[in-house]
Coordinates of C-alpha atoms in Angstrom, one line a residue:
M1 CA 11.3 20.1 31.5
T2 CA 14.6 18.3 32.0
K3 CA 16.5 18.1 28.7
L4 CA 16.4 14.7 27.1
A5 CA 19.6 12.8 26.7
R6 CA 18.3 11.6 23.3
E7 CA 15.4 12.1 21.0
L8 CA 12.5 9.7 21.8
V9 CA 11.5 7.2 19.2
E10 CA 7.7 6.8 18.5
P11 CA 6.8 7.6 22.1
V12 CA 3.5 6.5 23.6
M13 CA 2.2 7.8 26.9
V14 CA 0.7 5.7 29.6
A15 CA -1.0 7.5 32.6
A16 CA -2.7 6.6 35.8
F17 CA -3.9 8.7 38.7
E18 CA -4.3 7.8 42.3
G19 CA -7.6 8.4 44.1
W20 CA -11.1 8.5 42.6
N21 CA -9.9 6.9 39.3
D22 CA -8.0 4.1 41.0
A23 CA -10.1 1.5 42.8
G24 CA -7.9 -1.1 44.4
E25 CA -5.0 0.9 43.2
A26 CA -5.0 -1.3 40.2
A27 CA -4.2 1.4 37.7
S28 CA -1.5 3.3 39.5
L29 CA 0.2 0.0 40.5
A30 CA 0.3 -1.0 36.8
V31 CA 2.3 2.1 35.9
E32 CA 4.5 1.7 39.0
H33 CA 5.1 -1.9 37.9
L34 CA 6.2 -0.9 34.4
S35 CA 8.4 1.9 35.7
R36 CA 10.2 -0.6 38.0
E37 CA 10.4 -3.4 35.4
W38 CA 11.6 -1.1 32.6
G39 CA 14.0 0.9 34.7
A40 CA 12.3 4.2 33.9
Y41 CA 14.0 7.5 34.7
E42 CA 12.3 10.7 35.8
L43 CA 12.0 13.4 33.2
C44 CA 10.0 16.1 35.1
A45 CA 7.3 16.7 37.6
L46 CA 4.4 19.2 37.5
T47 CA 4.6 22.0 40.1
P48 CA 2.5 20.7 43.0
D49 CA 1.5 24.1 44.4
D50 CA -0.5 24.7 41.2
Y51 CA -2.8 21.7 41.4
Y52 CA -2.9 20.2 45.0
D53 CA -4.7 21.4 48.1
F54 CA -2.2 20.2 50.7
Q55 CA -4.9 20.0 53.4
V56 CA -6.7 17.4 51.2
T57 CA -3.7 15.6 49.6
R58 CA -1.1 16.1 52.3
P59 CA 2.7 15.9 51.9
R60 CA 4.5 13.0 53.5
L61 CA 7.2 13.3 56.2
S62 CA 9.6 10.5 57.1
V63 CA 11.6 10.5 60.3
V64 CA 14.3 7.8 60.8
D65 CA 16.1 7.5 64.1
G66 CA 15.0 11.0 65.0
V67 CA 16.3 12.5 61.8
V68 CA 13.7 14.3 59.7
G69 CA 14.0 13.5 56.0
E70 CA 13.0 15.4 52.9
I71 CA 9.3 16.1 52.6
E72 CA 7.6 14.3 49.7
W73 CA 5.1 16.6 48.1
P74 CA 2.2 15.2 46.1
T75 CA 2.8 15.8 42.4
T76 CA 2.5 14.3 39.0
R77 CA 5.7 12.7 37.7
V78 CA 6.7 12.0 34.1
Q79 CA 9.1 9.2 33.5
V80 CA 10.6 7.7 30.3
A81 CA 11.5 4.1 29.6
R82 CA 12.8 2.1 26.7
P83 CA 11.3 -1.5 27.1
P84 CA 13.9 -4.2 26.4
G85 CA 13.9 -5.4 22.9
S86 CA 11.7 -2.5 21.8
G87 CA 12.5 0.2 19.2
R88 CA 10.2 2.7 20.8
D89 CA 9.9 4.7 24.1
V90 CA 7.1 4.8 26.7
V91 CA 6.3 7.9 28.7
L92 CA 4.9 7.0 32.1
V93 CA 2.7 9.5 34.0
T94 CA 1.5 8.9 37.5
G95 CA 0.4 11.0 40.6
P96 CA -2.6 11.8 42.7
E97 CA -5.6 13.2 41.0
P98 CA -5.3 17.0 41.3
N99 CA -7.5 18.9 43.6
M100 CA -8.0 22.0 41.5
R101 CA -7.4 23.7 38.1
W102 CA -8.1 20.5 36.1
R103 CA -8.1 22.3 32.7
S104 CA -4.7 23.9 33.3
Y105 CA -3.4 20.6 34.6
T106 CA -4.5 18.6 31.5
A107 CA -3.2 21.4 29.3
D108 CA 0.2 21.0 31.0
L109 CA 0.1 17.2 30.3
L110 CA -0.8 17.9 26.7
A111 CA 2.1 20.3 26.4
V112 CA 4.5 17.6 27.8
A113 CA 3.1 15.0 25.3
R114 CA 3.5 17.4 22.4
E115 CA 7.0 18.4 23.3
L116 CA 8.0 14.7 23.6
G117 CA 6.4 13.8 20.3
V118 CA 3.7 11.6 21.7
R119 CA 1.0 10.6 19.3
R120 CA -0.9 8.0 21.3
V121 CA -2.0 8.2 24.9
V122 CA -3.4 5.3 27.0
M123 CA -4.9 6.1 30.4
L124 CA -5.6 3.5 33.0
G125 CA -8.4 3.5 35.6
S126 CA -10.2 1.2 37.8
L127 CA -13.7 1.3 39.4
L128 CA -15.8 -0.7 41.8
A129 CA -18.4 -2.9 40.2
D130 CA -20.7 -5.9 40.7
A131 CA -18.1 -8.3 39.3
P132 CA -17.2 -11.7 40.8
H133 CA -13.6 -12.1 41.8
T134 CA -13.6 -15.7 40.4
R135 CA -14.0 -14.6 36.8
P136 CA -11.7 -12.6 34.5
I137 CA -11.6 -8.9 35.4
P138 CA -13.8 -7.0 32.9
V139 CA -12.1 -4.1 31.2
T140 CA -14.1 -1.5 29.3
G141 CA -13.2 1.8 27.9
M142 CA -13.3 4.4 25.2
A143 CA -11.1 5.2 22.3
S144 CA -10.7 8.3 20.0
P145 CA -11.1 7.6 17.2
V146 CA -13.6 4.9 18.0
D147 CA -12.2 2.4 15.5
L148 CA -9.0 2.4 17.5
G149 CA -10.8 0.4 20.1
T150 CA -13.0 -1.7 17.9
T151 CA -10.0 -3.1 16.0
V152 CA -8.8 -4.9 19.1
G153 CA -12.2 -5.8 20.5
L154 CA -12.5 -3.2 23.2
E155 CA -16.0 -3.2 24.7
A156 CA -17.0 0.5 24.4
T157 CA -18.6 1.9 27.5
T158 CA -21.8 4.0 27.7
Y159 CA -21.8 6.4 30.6
S160 CA -23.2 9.8 31.6
G161 CA -22.3 11.2 35.0
P162 CA -19.5 12.5 37.1
T163 CA -16.0 12.0 35.8
G164 CA -12.5 12.1 37.2
I165 CA -9.2 13.4 35.8
V166 CA -9.0 10.4 33.4
G167 CA -12.2 11.6 31.6
V168 CA -11.1 15.2 31.5
A169 CA -7.6 14.3 30.2
H170 CA -9.1 12.0 27.6
E171 CA -11.2 14.8 26.2
T172 CA -8.2 17.2 26.2
F173 CA -6.0 14.9 24.2
S174 CA -8.7 13.6 21.8
S175 CA -9.9 17.2 21.1
V176 CA -6.6 18.0 19.4
G177 CA -6.7 14.9 17.3
M178 CA -4.3 12.8 19.4
E179 CA -5.1 9.0 19.5
T180 CA -6.5 8.5 23.0
V181 CA -7.6 5.4 24.9
S182 CA -9.0 5.0 28.4
L183 CA -9.1 1.5 29.9
W184 CA -11.1 0.8 33.1
A185 CA -10.8 -2.4 35.1
A186 CA -13.9 -3.4 37.2
I187 CA -12.9 -4.3 40.8
P188 CA -15.2 -6.5 42.8
H189 CA -16.7 -4.0 45.2
Y190 CA -16.8 -6.5 48.2
V191 CA -13.0 -6.7 48.1
A192 CA -12.1 -3.1 47.3
Q193 CA -9.0 -2.8 49.5
P194 CA -5.7 -2.6 47.6
P195 CA -3.9 -4.1 46.0
C196 CA -5.8 -6.0 43.3
P197 CA -3.1 -7.7 41.2
K198 CA -5.7 -9.6 39.1
A199 CA -7.0 -6.2 37.9
T200 CA -3.6 -4.8 37.3
L201 CA -2.8 -7.9 35.1
A202 CA -6.1 -7.3 33.2
L203 CA -5.1 -3.7 32.4
L204 CA -1.6 -4.7 31.3
A205 CA -3.1 -7.3 29.0
W206 CA -5.1 -4.6 27.2
L207 CA -2.2 -2.2 27.3
E208 CA -0.1 -4.9 25.5
D209 CA -2.7 -4.9 22.7
F210 CA -2.8 -1.1 22.3
L211 CA 0.9 -0.5 22.5
G212 CA 2.1 -3.6 20.6
L213 CA 4.7 -4.2 23.3
R214 CA 5.1 -7.2 25.5
M215 CA 4.3 -6.4 29.1
P216 CA 6.7 -7.6 31.8
L217 CA 4.5 -9.4 34.3
G218 CA 7.1 -10.2 37.0
D219 CA 5.4 -11.7 40.1
L220 CA 1.9 -10.4 39.2
P221 CA 0.5 -13.8 38.0
D222 CA 1.5 -15.5 41.2
E223 CA 0.2 -12.6 43.3
A224 CA -3.1 -12.7 41.4
V225 CA -3.5 -16.4 42.1
S226 CA -2.8 -15.8 45.8
W227 CA -5.2 -12.9 45.9
E228 CA -8.0 -14.9 44.4
S229 CA -7.3 -17.8 46.8
N230 CA -7.4 -15.5 49.8
V231 CA -10.7 -14.0 48.7
N232 CA -12.1 -17.5 48.2
E233 CA -11.2 -18.2 51.8
L234 CA -12.8 -15.0 53.1
T235 CA -16.0 -15.4 51.2
A236 CA -16.3 -19.1 52.2
E237 CA -16.5 -18.0 55.9
D238 CA -19.7 -16.0 55.3
E239 CA -22.6 -17.9 53.6
D240 CA -24.4 -14.7 52.7
I241 CA -21.4 -13.3 50.9
A242 CA -20.8 -16.7 49.3
A243 CA -24.3 -16.8 48.0
Y244 CA -24.0 -13.2 46.7
V245 CA -20.8 -14.2 44.8
R246 CA -22.5 -17.2 43.3
G247 CA -25.3 -14.9 42.1
L248 CA -22.7 -12.6 40.5
E249 CA -21.1 -15.6 38.8
E250 CA -24.3 -16.8 37.3
A251 CA -25.2 -13.4 36.0
K252 CA -21.7 -12.9 34.5
D253 CA -21.7 -16.3 32.8
T254 CA -25.2 -15.9 31.4
A255 CA -24.4 -12.4 30.0
E256 CA -21.1 -13.3 28.5
L257 CA -21.8 -16.8 27.1
P258 CA -22.0 -15.6 23.4
E259 CA -18.8 -13.6 23.8
A260 CA -17.0 -16.6 25.2
S261 CA -17.1 -18.3 21.8
G262 CA -16.1 -15.3 19.7
D263 CA -13.8 -12.4 19.7
A264 CA -12.7 -12.7 23.4
I265 CA -11.2 -16.2 22.9
A266 CA -9.6 -15.1 19.6
R267 CA -8.0 -12.1 21.2
D268 CA -6.6 -14.2 24.1
F269 CA -5.3 -16.8 21.7
E270 CA -3.5 -14.2 19.6
R271 CA -2.0 -12.8 22.7
Y272 CA -0.8 -16.3 23.8
L273 CA 0.8 -16.9 20.4
R274 CA 2.5 -13.6 20.4
R275 CA 4.0 -14.3 23.8
H276 CA 5.0 -17.8 22.8
D277 CA 6.8 -16.5 19.6
E278 CA 8.6 -13.8 21.5
G279 CA 9.6 -16.1 24.3

């Protein structure tokens, strides 16, 4: 690992992985957005040969005016940022989901976190779901310990089945007593192509709650409005899809009517007040 220029202050880790865990690229784009907005610098990268099958996750080659540039190998990069106005550091982790040796991979991430003094890890993911694009993007997840999530109103998920590197990493971190949160945004399956800025915004909102840091939103709100408007136009062109979306809206509204008058509104109002006070 590259030697740190200074000791990190109360660092938290935020990680997202491209591929299976990243529908609409909502999770990886959230970390990339924070890296750009906070001016993060690269600390280290995991050795790609140990974890990637290059016939599956291929390296990238750039040729400009006939000149071959440096090959970009798939790898996991660890960056560090100090958000403006914050007294703590954020460790950002992003890269393609590894193709092999997941237990060694997550052990390496754990070693990095321990060396940097990380005590809380938040992992971001996104999945395809029967969610209407016209409603707030649902975010579910899991937290270890459980009350870490319930204190901020996180809707705990119930799931048994195949998992990706987010699930494996969550278990690795939580098994050694590290505070660990996994957040999953539900992407409307009928508009799965990336990007999905509305889902990225939803993840950042929850990340703000768990880190106690104001998230820089940049152009994401405008991009989310434009995204929803474009999807509205596309669905309006096909009556079958439009009817399907209306059915999803009705089911969503019926299922969440009790929540709309309770904790969800209180949480959004508290977030608004925090942003207003800090602005």
